Amino acid sequence: MIITDTHTHLYSEAFDEDRTEMIERAINAGVSRFFIPAIDASYTTKMYELEAAFPENIFLMMGLHPTHVKENFQDELANVESELAKRKFYAIGEIGIDLYWDKTHLKEQQSAFRQQIQWAKKYKLPIIIHCRDAFDEVFEILESEKGTDLFGIFHCFSGTLEQAQLAISYNMKLGIGGVVTFKYGKIDQFLNQIDIKNIVLETDAPYLAPIPHRGKRNESSYITHVVDKLASLYNLSPEAIANITTDNSKMIFGI
């Protein structure tokens, strides 16, 4: 059984005390592929160090997180563009729009999102979408950019069935993590109406730990609880869920 965590912030300060042990726990639990989203330039070095420590397991993305789109976002985008030109990445992410914390920089977020989609098309890479309180705004941009060269993952999907179907129509897989285990997470009520071929697994560690760890630091080994939940929803074995979603991740990331 090969499990793929398509979204995990293993460089986070939350893991500074036990990062190696935490990653080894995940590998021992069957998680052998970790896809690492970028946030901003301040984390780039830590991402490269992580890759050097676990070269067989770590796959890096590059991008500017929407909550880090501030007055200096053009400088941050210049860093993204520079890094993309230097080496191989497996996705542009995480990118998108977040209006939960702050609506001040909506126009800048829209601009950054669109620019990074253009780079994804240039490099033939998937995009990893962060969307919080911004489905309409995200879908507006996806509609204007849709095409066979637009594809990726709708990270931490927590919308409705209709929004799930719309995301899939734009060549997006749904990134499913700890929220599916929550009592009031809602997506568990309709997820089995979505073909499993459109699902990938993620933790978003150290955030959004699944039950029974909710409220604590999340880590990639906890993805097994997501596997078990999906196994019950789809009436499939955990091994089947792990293998199918890993195959789906290979379609997105090309590896």
mmCIF file with all atom_site columns, C-alpha atoms in Angstrom, residues 12 31 41 62 80 103 118 143 157 159 199-200 213 218 232:
data_model
loop_
_atom_site.group_PDB
_atom_site.id
_atom_site.type_symbol
_atom_site.label_atom_id
_atom_site.label_alt_id
_atom_site.label_comp_id
_atom_site.label_asym_id
_atom_site.label_entity_id
_atom_site.label_seq_id
_atom_site.pdbx_PDB_ins_code
_atom_site.Cartn_x
_atom_site.Cartn_y
_atom_site.Cartn_z
_atom_site.occupancy
_atom_site.B_iso_or_equiv
_atom_site.pdbx_formal_charge
_atom_site.auth_seq_id
_atom_site.auth_comp_id
_atom_site.auth_asym_id
_atom_site.auth_atom_id
_atom_site.pdbx_PDB_model_num
ATOM 1  C CA . SER A 1 12  ? 6.829   24.195 9.351   1.00 0.00 ? 12  SER A CA 1
ATOM 2  C CA . VAL A 1 31  ? 3.260   7.332  3.345   1.00 0.00 ? 31  VAL A CA 1
ATOM 3  C CA . ALA A 1 41  ? 10.418  33.266 -0.117  1.00 0.00 ? 41  ALA A CA 1
ATOM 4  C CA . MET A 1 62  ? 6.803   26.689 -5.917  1.00 0.00 ? 62  MET A CA 1
ATOM 5  C CA . VAL A 1 80  ? 8.758   32.540 -7.636  1.00 0.00 ? 80  VAL A CA 1
ATOM 6  C CA . LYS A 1 103 ? -10.040 41.248 2.215   1.00 0.00 ? 103 LYS A CA 1
ATOM 7  C CA . GLN A 1 118 ? 0.160   31.583 -16.493 1.00 0.00 ? 118 GLN A CA 1
ATOM 8  C CA . GLU A 1 143 ? -13.442 30.145 -15.891 1.00 0.00 ? 143 GLU A CA 1
ATOM 9  C CA . PHE A 1 157 ? -11.815 21.059 -0.500  1.00 0.00 ? 157 PHE A CA 1
ATOM 10 C CA . GLY A 1 159 ? -17.406 23.191 -0.408  1.00 0.00 ? 159 GLY A CA 1
ATOM 11 C CA . ILE A 1 199 ? -9.908  12.398 -5.270  1.00 0.00 ? 199 ILE A CA 1
ATOM 12 C CA . VAL A 1 200 ? -6.404  12.787 -3.845  1.00 0.00 ? 200 VAL A CA 1
ATOM 13 C CA . HIS A 1 213 ? -6.313  14.017 16.779  1.00 0.00 ? 213 HIS A CA 1
ATOM 14 C CA . ASN A 1 218 ? -1.327  17.317 12.447  1.00 0.00 ? 218 ASN A CA 1
ATOM 15 C CA . SER A 1 232 ? -15.999 3.469  4.673   1.00 0.00 ? 232 SER A CA 1
#
